[in-house]
Amino acid sequence: MKLQNLLLLIPLVISGQALAAEKARWYSDEQVAQGKELFRQNCAVCHGQNAEATPNWKQTDANGNYPPPPLNGSAHTWHHDLDLLRRTIREGGKKLGGVMPGFEDKLDAAQIDSIIAFFQSKWPDEIYQRWSGRFETSDLPSLNDIVVASKRPITKLLRQRIGNAQIDDISETSVEDVWQVQIGNRYVYLLDDGKYALMGDLIDLEDGRNLTELSRRVATVETLSGFDDADLVVFAARGESRATLNVFTDTSCPYCQKLHNEIEKLQEAGITVRYFPYARGGSRGPGYQHLKSVWCAEDRNQAMTDAKNERYDGLPPGDCDAASMIDRGYLAGNKIGISGTPALLKSNGEKIEGYRPYQELIPQVLQ
Ligand code: HEC
């Protein structure tokens, strides 16, 4: 597909302009001092005494894992906003297929902030300014960043091609001088200082990992994490929960109904199913009103089961506040790029296409 054609599919959004005003550092000297101690106790063993390890952080080890990257500003830690840094430290990297442990149980929020203050104190001013400027107006990098980063204004060509389409993320890849640009749920690679754009998945042939797919999963996990259980209809695992399956569903879709008829098998296998609403065809779709009713019901689980069995009589009108979730779910599904219902997503963002019988599905989810 031509880039121009692809971009026609992307809704036009005016992107925010990041202004590069000089910013003072957000932390105090006391925080840096406290963070230094905590960093040396908890992090230095992997990331180095001064957050300098590992210089060749783009090279995977024999098991296909990335080594701990430097946090001193020389790697891409500055691509992440404060919240993402906090979350990485709290939760570690396992969720996204990495190996860093989480520190949720060891460090409180103030301690985590002081650790961030410590390693940010190692960042050169130029990097710090770039970081603070980039997250000032939005969480997303502006095109100016990539122009600065590659020092070749030729990257502006991309902007000319895509018009007002929103660039969601720009990051360096493990391939020298190749940049990955995320536009909605599509990924484009810039080559030759941005003179060329290549569309397709980037595969690491040494370990067979699909690096584009990993980016897609990160974006999916981020989108899903914007929702609480209270926003959803949750069928909890019986006994200990061994895995979570996120399902975009429409009450009117036959395979969603089929999957729902087997939901007890999943629950018994220790799988918690989190239903997101996804009305095929949007607000004119056949399931739109029924989904609203389900979300407005006092017992959403019962209402979901009723609607999936086409028993609509007992459903309440779909005019409560919670019904707004039907539109939010639709937008989230589109952002993730689901192509139909049911769309099944594991907690690491991995997609399972379409319905499959529970005997096949359960081992895939628990894997
Ligand atoms: C056992 C080794 C280990 C320890 C201990 C560890 N890390 Fe990590 N860290 C990693 C690895 C490996 C990665 C790369 C991502 C992954 O595989 O999880 C990483 C990634 C990160 C990232 C993301 C960097 C980026 O540019 O995306 C941050 C931030 C980070 N670590 C901070 C910390 C802090 C702060 C501590 C101490 C509280 C810490 N780490 C302790 C191994 C470790």
mmCIF file of C-alpha atoms and ligand atoms in Angstrom:
data_model
loop_
_atom_site.group_PDB
_atom_site.id
_atom_site.type_symbol
_atom_site.label_atom_id
_atom_site.label_comp_id
_atom_site.label_asym_id
_atom_site.label_seq_id
_atom_site.Cartn_x
_atom_site.Cartn_y
_atom_site.Cartn_z
ATOM 1 C CA MET A 1 0.000 0.000 0.000
ATOM 2 C CA LYS A 2 1.251 3.479 -0.751
ATOM 3 C CA LEU A 3 1.962 5.731 2.157
ATOM 4 C CA GLN A 4 -0.488 8.308 0.831
ATOM 5 C CA ASN A 5 -3.226 5.695 0.708
ATOM 6 C CA LEU A 6 -2.453 4.470 4.169
ATOM 7 C CA LEU A 7 -2.638 7.945 5.487
ATOM 8 C CA LEU A 8 -6.058 8.531 4.046
ATOM 9 C CA LEU A 9 -7.250 5.940 6.530
ATOM 10 C CA ILE A 10 -5.973 7.921 9.442
ATOM 11 C CA PRO A 11 -8.263 10.508 10.963
ATOM 12 C CA LEU A 12 -6.918 14.015 10.716
ATOM 13 C CA VAL A 13 -5.801 15.349 14.017
ATOM 14 C CA ILE A 14 -3.941 18.561 14.478
ATOM 15 C CA SER A 15 -0.798 17.734 16.378
ATOM 16 C CA GLY A 16 0.348 19.889 19.254
ATOM 17 C CA GLN A 17 3.449 21.971 18.854
ATOM 18 C CA ALA A 18 5.997 21.514 21.585
ATOM 19 C CA LEU A 19 7.531 24.772 22.649
ATOM 20 C CA ALA A 20 11.127 24.632 23.681
ATOM 21 C CA ALA A 21 11.207 26.925 26.716
ATOM 22 C CA GLU A 22 14.131 26.432 29.119
ATOM 23 C CA LYS A 23 12.817 24.435 32.057
ATOM 24 C CA ALA A 24 14.241 24.130 35.539
ATOM 25 C CA ARG A 25 14.714 20.585 36.789
ATOM 26 C CA TRP A 26 11.699 19.272 38.668
ATOM 27 C CA TYR A 27 13.591 17.738 41.594
ATOM 28 C CA SER A 28 15.611 19.026 44.545
ATOM 29 C CA ASP A 29 19.180 18.261 45.611
ATOM 30 C CA GLU A 30 17.839 16.348 48.605
ATOM 31 C CA GLN A 31 15.915 14.057 46.308
ATOM 32 C CA VAL A 32 19.029 13.396 44.256
ATOM 33 C CA ALA A 33 21.014 12.579 47.397
ATOM 34 C CA GLN A 34 18.356 10.242 48.709
ATOM 35 C CA GLY A 35 17.920 8.683 45.287
ATOM 36 C CA LYS A 36 21.630 8.011 44.965
ATOM 37 C CA GLU A 37 21.601 5.756 48.031
ATOM 38 C CA LEU A 38 18.480 3.930 46.941
ATOM 39 C CA PHE A 39 19.752 3.566 43.406
ATOM 40 C CA ARG A 40 22.999 2.004 44.586
ATOM 41 C CA GLN A 41 21.118 -0.434 46.819
ATOM 42 C CA ASN A 42 18.486 -1.476 44.288
ATOM 43 C CA CYS A 43 19.489 -0.694 40.746
ATOM 44 C CA ALA A 44 23.262 -0.360 40.413
ATOM 45 C CA VAL A 45 23.833 -4.106 40.260
ATOM 46 C CA CYS A 46 22.246 -4.038 36.796
ATOM 47 C CA HIS A 47 22.313 -0.420 35.648
ATOM 48 C CA GLY A 48 25.771 0.514 37.025
ATOM 49 C CA GLN A 49 26.849 2.780 39.909
ATOM 50 C CA ASN A 50 26.201 5.917 37.892
ATOM 51 C CA ALA A 51 23.433 4.537 35.710
ATOM 52 C CA GLU A 52 25.929 4.102 32.895
ATOM 53 C CA ALA A 53 25.448 0.405 32.091
ATOM 54 C CA THR A 54 25.155 -1.265 29.642
ATOM 55 C CA PRO A 55 26.974 0.570 26.823
ATOM 56 C CA ASN A 56 25.932 -1.957 24.169
ATOM 57 C CA TRP A 57 22.351 -1.967 25.380
ATOM 58 C CA LYS A 58 20.909 -2.639 21.934
ATOM 59 C CA GLN A 59 22.510 -6.050 21.719
ATOM 60 C CA THR A 60 20.445 -8.966 23.003
ATOM 61 C CA ASP A 61 22.057 -11.727 25.039
ATOM 62 C CA ALA A 62 22.033 -15.462 24.250
ATOM 63 C CA ASN A 63 18.447 -15.733 25.536
ATOM 64 C CA GLY A 64 17.211 -12.893 23.368
ATOM 65 C CA ASN A 65 16.882 -10.487 26.297
ATOM 66 C CA TYR A 66 18.079 -6.927 26.242
ATOM 67 C CA PRO A 67 20.650 -5.982 28.884
ATOM 68 C CA PRO A 68 19.840 -3.191 31.364
ATOM 69 C CA PRO A 69 20.181 0.052 29.389
ATOM 70 C CA PRO A 70 22.050 3.108 30.683
ATOM 71 C CA LEU A 71 19.683 5.496 32.468
ATOM 72 C CA ASN A 72 22.136 8.401 32.333
ATOM 73 C CA GLY A 73 20.658 9.989 29.241
ATOM 74 C CA SER A 74 22.792 8.183 26.696
ATOM 75 C CA ALA A 75 20.119 5.628 25.793
ATOM 76 C CA HIS A 76 16.449 6.258 25.160
ATOM 77 C CA THR A 77 15.122 6.611 28.701
ATOM 78 C CA TRP A 78 14.416 10.241 27.852
ATOM 79 C CA HIS A 79 11.735 9.073 25.405
ATOM 80 C CA HIS A 80 9.530 8.215 28.377
ATOM 81 C CA ASP A 81 7.512 10.638 30.415
ATOM 82 C CA LEU A 82 7.634 10.704 34.198
ATOM 83 C CA ASP A 83 4.608 8.474 34.617
ATOM 84 C CA LEU A 84 5.981 5.831 32.324
ATOM 85 C CA LEU A 85 9.318 5.886 34.146
ATOM 86 C CA ARG A 86 7.536 5.491 37.479
ATOM 87 C CA ARG A 87 5.494 2.653 36.115
ATOM 88 C CA THR A 88 8.488 0.870 34.642
ATOM 89 C CA ILE A 89 10.177 0.942 38.037
ATOM 90 C CA ARG A 90 7.020 -0.141 39.885
ATOM 91 C CA GLU A 91 6.086 -2.938 37.530
ATOM 92 C CA GLY A 92 9.380 -3.913 35.906
ATOM 93 C CA GLY A 93 9.700 -5.150 32.353
ATOM 94 C CA LYS A 94 8.177 -8.617 32.588
ATOM 95 C CA LYS A 95 4.784 -7.547 31.348
ATOM 96 C CA LEU A 96 6.329 -6.541 28.075
ATOM 97 C CA GLY A 97 8.571 -9.539 27.727
ATOM 98 C CA GLY A 98 11.576 -7.997 29.501
ATOM 99 C CA VAL A 99 13.459 -9.229 32.539
ATOM 100 C CA MET A 100 13.672 -6.265 34.898
ATOM 101 C CA PRO A 101 11.973 -6.987 38.250
ATOM 102 C CA GLY A 102 9.287 -4.641 39.606
ATOM 103 C CA PHE A 103 9.890 -2.642 42.786
ATOM 104 C CA GLU A 104 6.294 -2.048 43.829
ATOM 105 C CA ASP A 105 6.749 -3.967 47.075
ATOM 106 C CA LYS A 106 10.118 -2.458 47.992
ATOM 107 C CA LEU A 107 9.920 1.232 47.180
ATOM 108 C CA ASP A 108 7.221 3.787 47.785
ATOM 109 C CA ALA A 109 6.270 6.568 45.389
ATOM 110 C CA ALA A 110 8.556 9.176 46.995
ATOM 111 C CA GLN A 111 11.500 6.794 46.906
ATOM 112 C CA ILE A 112 10.874 5.992 43.256
ATOM 113 C CA ASP A 113 10.738 9.701 42.459
ATOM 114 C CA SER A 114 14.034 10.287 44.221
ATOM 115 C CA ILE A 115 15.640 7.484 42.220
ATOM 116 C CA ILE A 116 14.406 9.061 38.998
ATOM 117 C CA ALA A 117 15.792 12.391 40.251
ATOM 118 C CA PHE A 118 19.158 10.714 40.768
ATOM 119 C CA PHE A 119 19.500 9.261 37.322
ATOM 120 C CA GLN A 120 18.051 12.341 35.671
ATOM 121 C CA SER A 121 20.725 14.385 37.443
ATOM 122 C CA LYS A 122 23.150 12.528 35.171
ATOM 123 C CA TRP A 123 21.388 13.734 32.042
ATOM 124 C CA PRO A 124 23.135 16.467 30.090
ATOM 125 C CA ASP A 125 21.131 19.676 29.955
ATOM 126 C CA GLU A 126 20.378 19.287 26.284
ATOM 127 C CA ILE A 127 18.768 15.889 26.859
ATOM 128 C CA TYR A 128 16.858 17.108 29.890
ATOM 129 C CA GLN A 129 15.489 20.089 27.968
ATOM 130 C CA ARG A 130 14.451 17.881 25.120
ATOM 131 C CA TRP A 131 12.702 15.542 27.558
ATOM 132 C CA SER A 132 10.894 18.281 29.455
ATOM 133 C CA GLY A 133 9.909 20.138 26.293
ATOM 134 C CA ARG A 134 8.553 17.046 24.664
ATOM 135 C CA PHE A 135 6.146 16.227 27.448
ATOM 136 C CA GLU A 136 5.032 19.747 28.105
ATOM 137 C CA THR A 137 2.064 19.971 25.765
ATOM 138 C CA SER A 138 1.408 16.290 25.285
ATOM 139 C CA ASP A 139 2.872 12.925 26.136
ATOM 140 C CA LEU A 140 3.896 12.469 22.563
ATOM 141 C CA PRO A 141 7.039 13.523 20.802
ATOM 142 C CA SER A 142 6.662 16.168 18.147
ATOM 143 C CA LEU A 143 8.185 15.820 14.747
ATOM 144 C CA ASN A 144 10.738 18.435 15.752
ATOM 145 C CA ASP A 145 12.304 15.843 18.001
ATOM 146 C CA ILE A 146 13.148 13.506 15.231
ATOM 147 C CA VAL A 147 14.443 16.357 13.130
ATOM 148 C CA VAL A 148 16.691 17.375 16.003
ATOM 149 C CA ALA A 149 17.656 13.825 16.739
ATOM 150 C CA SER A 150 18.661 12.936 13.224
ATOM 151 C CA LYS A 151 20.081 16.431 12.621
ATOM 152 C CA ARG A 152 18.816 16.217 9.062
ATOM 153 C CA PRO A 153 15.809 18.351 8.228
ATOM 154 C CA ILE A 154 15.045 15.962 5.396
ATOM 155 C CA THR A 155 12.793 14.086 7.861
ATOM 156 C CA LYS A 156 10.349 16.882 7.209
ATOM 157 C CA LEU A 157 9.460 14.960 4.081
ATOM 158 C CA LEU A 158 7.454 12.591 6.230
ATOM 159 C CA ARG A 159 5.462 15.463 7.655
ATOM 160 C CA GLN A 160 4.740 16.718 4.148
ATOM 161 C CA ARG A 161 3.485 13.298 3.117
ATOM 162 C CA ILE A 162 1.239 12.676 6.068
ATOM 163 C CA GLY A 163 -0.282 16.122 6.383
ATOM 164 C CA ASN A 164 -1.977 16.545 9.718
ATOM 165 C CA ALA A 165 -2.025 12.892 10.737
ATOM 166 C CA GLN A 166 -0.893 12.454 14.279
ATOM 167 C CA ILE A 167 2.508 10.967 14.935
ATOM 168 C CA ASP A 168 2.070 8.943 18.098
ATOM 169 C CA ASP A 169 5.640 7.983 18.751
ATOM 170 C CA ILE A 170 9.085 8.149 17.266
ATOM 171 C CA SER A 171 11.834 5.927 18.531
ATOM 172 C CA GLU A 172 15.193 4.626 17.553
ATOM 173 C CA THR A 173 15.305 0.993 16.555
ATOM 174 C CA SER A 174 18.113 -1.456 17.205
ATOM 175 C CA VAL A 175 19.097 -0.959 13.572
ATOM 176 C CA GLU A 176 21.635 1.806 13.154
ATOM 177 C CA ASP A 177 20.037 5.019 11.884
ATOM 178 C CA VAL A 178 16.636 3.472 11.306
ATOM 179 C CA TRP A 179 13.780 5.201 13.120
ATOM 180 C CA GLN A 180 10.379 3.794 13.874
ATOM 181 C CA VAL A 181 7.398 6.103 13.558
ATOM 182 C CA GLN A 182 4.034 5.140 14.953
ATOM 183 C CA ILE A 183 1.022 6.663 13.226
ATOM 184 C CA GLY A 184 -2.103 5.337 14.881
ATOM 185 C CA ASN A 185 -1.761 1.569 14.889
ATOM 186 C CA ARG A 186 0.600 1.550 11.912
ATOM 187 C CA TYR A 187 4.357 1.578 11.939
ATOM 188 C CA VAL A 188 6.659 3.118 9.388
ATOM 189 C CA TYR A 189 10.441 2.916 9.286
ATOM 190 C CA LEU A 190 12.504 5.857 8.125
ATOM 191 C CA LEU A 191 15.671 5.095 6.199
ATOM 192 C CA ASP A 192 18.479 7.198 4.797
ATOM 193 C CA ASP A 193 17.843 10.135 7.124
ATOM 194 C CA GLY A 194 14.160 10.033 6.471
ATOM 195 C CA LYS A 195 14.369 10.157 2.714
ATOM 196 C CA TYR A 196 12.614 6.809 2.497
ATOM 197 C CA ALA A 197 9.809 5.237 4.491
ATOM 198 C CA LEU A 198 9.359 1.513 4.664
ATOM 199 C CA MET A 199 6.230 -0.225 5.859
ATOM 200 C CA GLY A 200 6.318 -3.722 7.214
ATOM 201 C CA ASP A 201 7.413 -5.637 10.261
ATOM 202 C CA LEU A 202 10.981 -5.502 11.471
ATOM 203 C CA ILE A 203 12.261 -8.944 12.462
ATOM 204 C CA ASP A 204 15.415 -9.663 14.425
ATOM 205 C CA LEU A 205 16.722 -12.663 12.516
ATOM 206 C CA GLU A 206 19.084 -13.681 15.283
ATOM 207 C CA ASP A 207 16.323 -14.521 17.705
ATOM 208 C CA GLY A 208 13.297 -14.389 15.440
ATOM 209 C CA ARG A 209 11.552 -11.660 17.416
ATOM 210 C CA ASN A 210 9.164 -9.421 15.555
ATOM 211 C CA LEU A 211 10.209 -6.019 16.880
ATOM 212 C CA THR A 212 7.276 -4.213 15.282
ATOM 213 C CA GLU A 213 4.887 -6.611 16.960
ATOM 214 C CA LEU A 214 6.550 -5.877 20.305
ATOM 215 C CA SER A 215 5.904 -2.165 19.753
ATOM 216 C CA ARG A 216 2.322 -2.929 18.848
ATOM 217 C CA ARG A 217 1.921 -4.867 22.095
ATOM 218 C CA VAL A 218 3.360 -2.051 24.155
ATOM 219 C CA ALA A 219 0.854 0.347 22.568
ATOM 220 C CA THR A 220 -1.968 -2.134 23.160
ATOM 221 C CA VAL A 221 -1.076 -2.595 26.819
ATOM 222 C CA GLU A 222 -0.986 1.177 27.226
ATOM 223 C CA THR A 223 -4.423 1.566 25.690
ATOM 224 C CA LEU A 224 -5.901 -1.243 27.785
ATOM 225 C CA SER A 225 -4.374 0.152 30.968
ATOM 226 C CA GLY A 226 -6.570 3.236 30.566
ATOM 227 C CA PHE A 227 -9.546 1.174 31.775
ATOM 228 C CA ASP A 228 -10.431 -0.137 35.230
ATOM 229 C CA ASP A 229 -12.457 -3.215 35.982
ATOM 230 C CA ALA A 230 -15.256 -0.833 36.972
ATOM 231 C CA ASP A 231 -15.416 0.339 33.330
ATOM 232 C CA LEU A 232 -15.822 -3.205 32.066
ATOM 233 C CA VAL A 233 -17.810 -6.374 32.495
ATOM 234 C CA VAL A 234 -15.537 -8.797 34.256
ATOM 235 C CA PHE A 235 -16.032 -12.543 34.551
ATOM 236 C CA ALA A 236 -13.518 -13.409 37.240
ATOM 237 C CA ALA A 237 -11.502 -16.616 37.365
ATOM 238 C CA ARG A 238 -12.783 -19.283 39.723
ATOM 239 C CA GLY A 239 -10.185 -19.719 42.426
ATOM 240 C CA GLU A 240 -6.779 -18.265 41.770
ATOM 241 C CA SER A 241 -6.522 -16.093 38.678
ATOM 242 C CA ARG A 242 -3.807 -17.451 36.412
ATOM 243 C CA ALA A 243 -4.259 -15.127 33.449
ATOM 244 C CA THR A 244 -6.371 -12.275 32.138
ATOM 245 C CA LEU A 245 -7.971 -12.196 28.744
ATOM 246 C CA ASN A 246 -9.265 -8.894 27.372
ATOM 247 C CA VAL A 247 -12.114 -9.407 24.923
ATOM 248 C CA PHE A 248 -13.662 -6.769 22.676
ATOM 249 C CA THR A 249 -17.177 -8.007 22.238
ATOM 250 C CA ASP A 250 -20.487 -7.224 20.587
ATOM 251 C CA THR A 251 -23.678 -8.801 21.876
ATOM 252 C CA SER A 252 -24.943 -9.312 18.320
ATOM 253 C CA CYS A 253 -21.940 -11.152 16.924
ATOM 254 C CA PRO A 254 -22.462 -14.916 16.616
ATOM 255 C CA TYR A 255 -18.894 -15.864 17.533
ATOM 256 C CA CYS A 256 -19.015 -13.561 20.553
ATOM 257 C CA GLN A 257 -22.124 -15.418 21.657
ATOM 258 C CA LYS A 258 -20.382 -18.730 21.099
ATOM 259 C CA LEU A 259 -17.386 -17.647 23.126
ATOM 260 C CA HIS A 260 -19.652 -16.403 25.890
ATOM 261 C CA ASN A 261 -21.390 -19.769 26.119
ATOM 262 C CA GLU A 262 -18.023 -21.257 27.026
ATOM 263 C CA ILE A 263 -16.999 -18.569 29.466
ATOM 264 C CA GLU A 264 -17.368 -20.811 32.507
ATOM 265 C CA LYS A 265 -14.757 -23.149 31.074
ATOM 266 C CA LEU A 266 -12.330 -20.245 30.922
ATOM 267 C CA GLN A 267 -13.181 -19.128 34.455
ATOM 268 C CA GLU A 268 -12.691 -22.653 35.769
ATOM 269 C CA ALA A 269 -9.285 -22.767 34.082
ATOM 270 C CA GLY A 270 -8.250 -19.714 36.121
ATOM 271 C CA ILE A 271 -8.797 -17.124 33.391
ATOM 272 C CA THR A 272 -10.378 -13.757 34.170
ATOM 273 C CA VAL A 273 -12.242 -12.378 31.172
ATOM 274 C CA ARG A 274 -12.487 -8.589 30.893
ATOM 275 C CA TYR A 275 -15.093 -7.544 28.373
ATOM 276 C CA PHE A 276 -14.670 -4.295 26.455
ATOM 277 C CA PRO A 277 -17.635 -3.172 24.371
ATOM 278 C CA TYR A 278 -17.032 -2.969 20.650
ATOM 279 C CA ALA A 279 -20.140 -2.279 18.600
ATOM 280 C CA ARG A 280 -19.453 -3.434 15.066
ATOM 281 C CA GLY A 281 -20.525 -0.639 12.753
ATOM 282 C CA GLY A 282 -20.290 1.913 15.560
ATOM 283 C CA SER A 283 -23.373 3.747 16.765
ATOM 284 C CA ARG A 284 -25.470 2.406 13.880
ATOM 285 C CA GLY A 285 -24.383 -1.158 14.518
ATOM 286 C CA PRO A 286 -26.849 -3.842 15.572
ATOM 287 C CA GLY A 287 -25.322 -4.299 19.024
ATOM 288 C CA TYR A 288 -24.850 -0.653 19.996
ATOM 289 C CA GLN A 289 -28.074 -0.149 21.963
ATOM 290 C CA HIS A 290 -27.946 -3.551 23.635
ATOM 291 C CA LEU A 291 -24.383 -2.947 24.768
ATOM 292 C CA LYS A 292 -25.517 0.322 26.338
ATOM 293 C CA SER A 293 -28.260 -1.544 28.172
ATOM 294 C CA VAL A 294 -25.805 -4.133 29.437
ATOM 295 C CA TRP A 295 -23.511 -1.425 30.785
ATOM 296 C CA CYS A 296 -26.464 0.250 32.520
ATOM 297 C CA ALA A 297 -27.730 -2.936 34.150
ATOM 298 C CA GLU A 298 -27.414 -3.425 37.885
ATOM 299 C CA ASP A 299 -25.980 -6.885 37.304
ATOM 300 C CA ARG A 300 -23.874 -6.399 34.185
ATOM 301 C CA ASN A 301 -22.726 -9.981 34.104
ATOM 302 C CA GLN A 302 -26.258 -11.327 34.059
ATOM 303 C CA ALA A 303 -27.255 -8.699 31.484
ATOM 304 C CA MET A 304 -24.312 -9.662 29.295
ATOM 305 C CA THR A 305 -25.324 -13.315 29.449
ATOM 306 C CA ASP A 306 -28.933 -12.417 28.662
ATOM 307 C CA ALA A 307 -27.995 -10.220 25.720
ATOM 308 C CA LYS A 308 -25.608 -12.821 24.329
ATOM 309 C CA ASN A 309 -28.514 -15.271 24.374
ATOM 310 C CA GLU A 310 -30.766 -12.722 22.679
ATOM 311 C CA ARG A 311 -32.983 -12.313 25.726
ATOM 312 C CA TYR A 312 -33.481 -8.578 25.602
ATOM 313 C CA ASP A 313 -36.738 -8.183 27.537
ATOM 314 C CA GLY A 314 -35.279 -7.663 31.001
ATOM 315 C CA LEU A 315 -32.569 -5.197 29.918
ATOM 316 C CA PRO A 316 -32.780 -1.632 31.240
ATOM 317 C CA PRO A 317 -32.710 1.364 28.894
ATOM 318 C CA GLY A 318 -29.166 2.308 27.944
ATOM 319 C CA ASP A 319 -29.348 5.904 29.063
ATOM 320 C CA CYS A 320 -27.121 5.953 32.154
ATOM 321 C CA ASP A 321 -23.657 7.533 32.495
ATOM 322 C CA ALA A 322 -21.885 4.191 32.171
ATOM 323 C CA ALA A 323 -23.271 3.876 28.630
ATOM 324 C CA SER A 324 -20.579 6.312 27.473
ATOM 325 C CA MET A 325 -18.232 3.356 27.782
ATOM 326 C CA ILE A 326 -19.664 1.961 24.535
ATOM 327 C CA ASP A 327 -18.121 4.830 22.569
ATOM 328 C CA ARG A 328 -14.892 4.722 24.571
ATOM 329 C CA GLY A 329 -14.583 0.999 23.912
ATOM 330 C CA TYR A 330 -15.102 1.544 20.208
ATOM 331 C CA LEU A 331 -12.364 4.165 20.059
ATOM 332 C CA ALA A 332 -9.990 1.999 22.089
ATOM 333 C CA GLY A 333 -10.619 -0.961 19.778
ATOM 334 C CA ASN A 334 -9.898 1.160 16.737
ATOM 335 C CA LYS A 335 -6.761 2.527 18.341
ATOM 336 C CA ILE A 336 -5.505 -0.988 18.925
ATOM 337 C CA GLY A 337 -6.476 -1.865 15.369
ATOM 338 C CA ILE A 338 -8.818 -4.758 15.985
ATOM 339 C CA SER A 339 -10.355 -6.034 12.806
ATOM 340 C CA GLY A 340 -13.466 -7.798 14.059
ATOM 341 C CA THR A 341 -15.169 -9.303 17.087
ATOM 342 C CA PRO A 342 -14.463 -11.074 19.249
ATOM 343 C CA ALA A 343 -10.957 -9.614 19.490
ATOM 344 C CA LEU A 344 -8.918 -11.358 22.163
ATOM 345 C CA LEU A 345 -5.902 -9.728 23.768
ATOM 346 C CA LYS A 346 -3.661 -11.261 26.372
ATOM 347 C CA SER A 347 -2.366 -9.076 29.190
ATOM 348 C CA ASN A 348 0.973 -8.670 27.381
ATOM 349 C CA GLY A 349 -0.847 -7.201 24.385
ATOM 350 C CA GLU A 350 -0.613 -10.329 22.239
ATOM 351 C CA LYS A 351 -3.575 -10.693 19.914
ATOM 352 C CA ILE A 352 -5.469 -13.915 19.381
ATOM 353 C CA GLU A 353 -7.474 -13.618 16.181
ATOM 354 C CA GLY A 354 -11.144 -14.424 16.461
ATOM 355 C CA TYR A 355 -13.083 -17.143 18.179
ATOM 356 C CA ARG A 356 -11.625 -20.525 18.913
ATOM 357 C CA PRO A 357 -13.043 -23.359 21.003
ATOM 358 C CA TYR A 358 -12.126 -23.237 24.675
ATOM 359 C CA GLN A 359 -10.030 -26.417 24.438
ATOM 360 C CA GLU A 360 -7.689 -24.563 22.069
ATOM 361 C CA LEU A 361 -8.040 -21.164 23.636
ATOM 362 C CA ILE A 362 -7.218 -22.019 27.259
ATOM 363 C CA PRO A 363 -3.671 -23.310 26.649
ATOM 364 C CA GLN A 364 -2.985 -20.314 24.409
ATOM 365 C CA VAL A 365 -4.056 -17.864 27.085
ATOM 366 C CA LEU A 366 -2.142 -19.627 29.866
ATOM 367 C CA GLN A 367 1.036 -19.938 27.810
HETATM 368 C C1 HEC B 1 18.070 -7.519 37.562
HETATM 369 C C2 HEC B 1 18.537 -6.388 36.826
HETATM 370 C C3 HEC B 1 17.814 -5.049 36.979
HETATM 371 C C4 HEC B 1 17.598 -4.346 38.141
HETATM 372 C C5 HEC B 1 17.949 -4.747 39.566
HETATM 373 C C6 HEC B 1 16.963 -3.115 37.731
HETATM 374 N N1 HEC B 1 16.803 -3.079 36.379
HETATM 375 FE FE1 HEC B 1 15.968 -1.563 35.292
HETATM 376 N N2 HEC B 1 16.153 -2.681 33.596
HETATM 377 C C7 HEC B 1 16.731 -3.923 33.518
HETATM 378 C C8 HEC B 1 16.584 -4.431 32.163
HETATM 379 C C9 HEC B 1 17.111 -5.762 31.665
HETATM 380 C C10 HEC B 1 15.888 -3.451 31.438
HETATM 381 C C11 HEC B 1 15.451 -3.520 29.977
HETATM 382 C C12 HEC B 1 13.983 -3.852 29.899
HETATM 383 C C13 HEC B 1 13.654 -5.233 30.457
HETATM 384 O O1 HEC B 1 14.154 -6.219 29.944
HETATM 385 O O2 HEC B 1 12.913 -5.306 31.448
HETATM 386 C C14 HEC B 1 15.626 -2.361 32.371
HETATM 387 C C15 HEC B 1 14.959 -1.193 32.039
HETATM 388 C C16 HEC B 1 14.797 -0.120 32.870
HETATM 389 C C17 HEC B 1 14.175 1.128 32.500
HETATM 390 C C18 HEC B 1 13.625 1.495 31.132
HETATM 391 C C19 HEC B 1 14.726 2.140 30.362
HETATM 392 C C20 HEC B 1 14.349 2.609 28.988
HETATM 393 O O3 HEC B 1 15.110 3.369 28.452
HETATM 394 O O4 HEC B 1 13.316 2.231 28.456
HETATM 395 C C21 HEC B 1 14.212 1.936 33.603
HETATM 396 C C22 HEC B 1 13.705 3.363 33.706
HETATM 397 C C23 HEC B 1 14.844 1.183 34.661
HETATM 398 N N3 HEC B 1 15.173 -0.050 34.181
HETATM 399 C C24 HEC B 1 15.056 1.658 35.933
HETATM 400 C C25 HEC B 1 15.494 0.870 37.002
HETATM 401 C C26 HEC B 1 15.571 1.328 38.366
HETATM 402 C C27 HEC B 1 15.275 2.738 38.812
HETATM 403 C C28 HEC B 1 15.988 0.267 39.115
HETATM 404 C C29 HEC B 1 16.141 0.203 40.630
HETATM 405 C C30 HEC B 1 15.023 0.596 41.421
HETATM 406 C C31 HEC B 1 16.170 -0.846 38.213
HETATM 407 N N4 HEC B 1 15.867 -0.444 36.944
HETATM 408 C C32 HEC B 1 16.633 -2.092 38.609
HETATM 409 C C33 HEC B 1 17.340 -4.609 34.540
HETATM 410 C C34 HEC B 1 17.315 -4.257 35.873
#
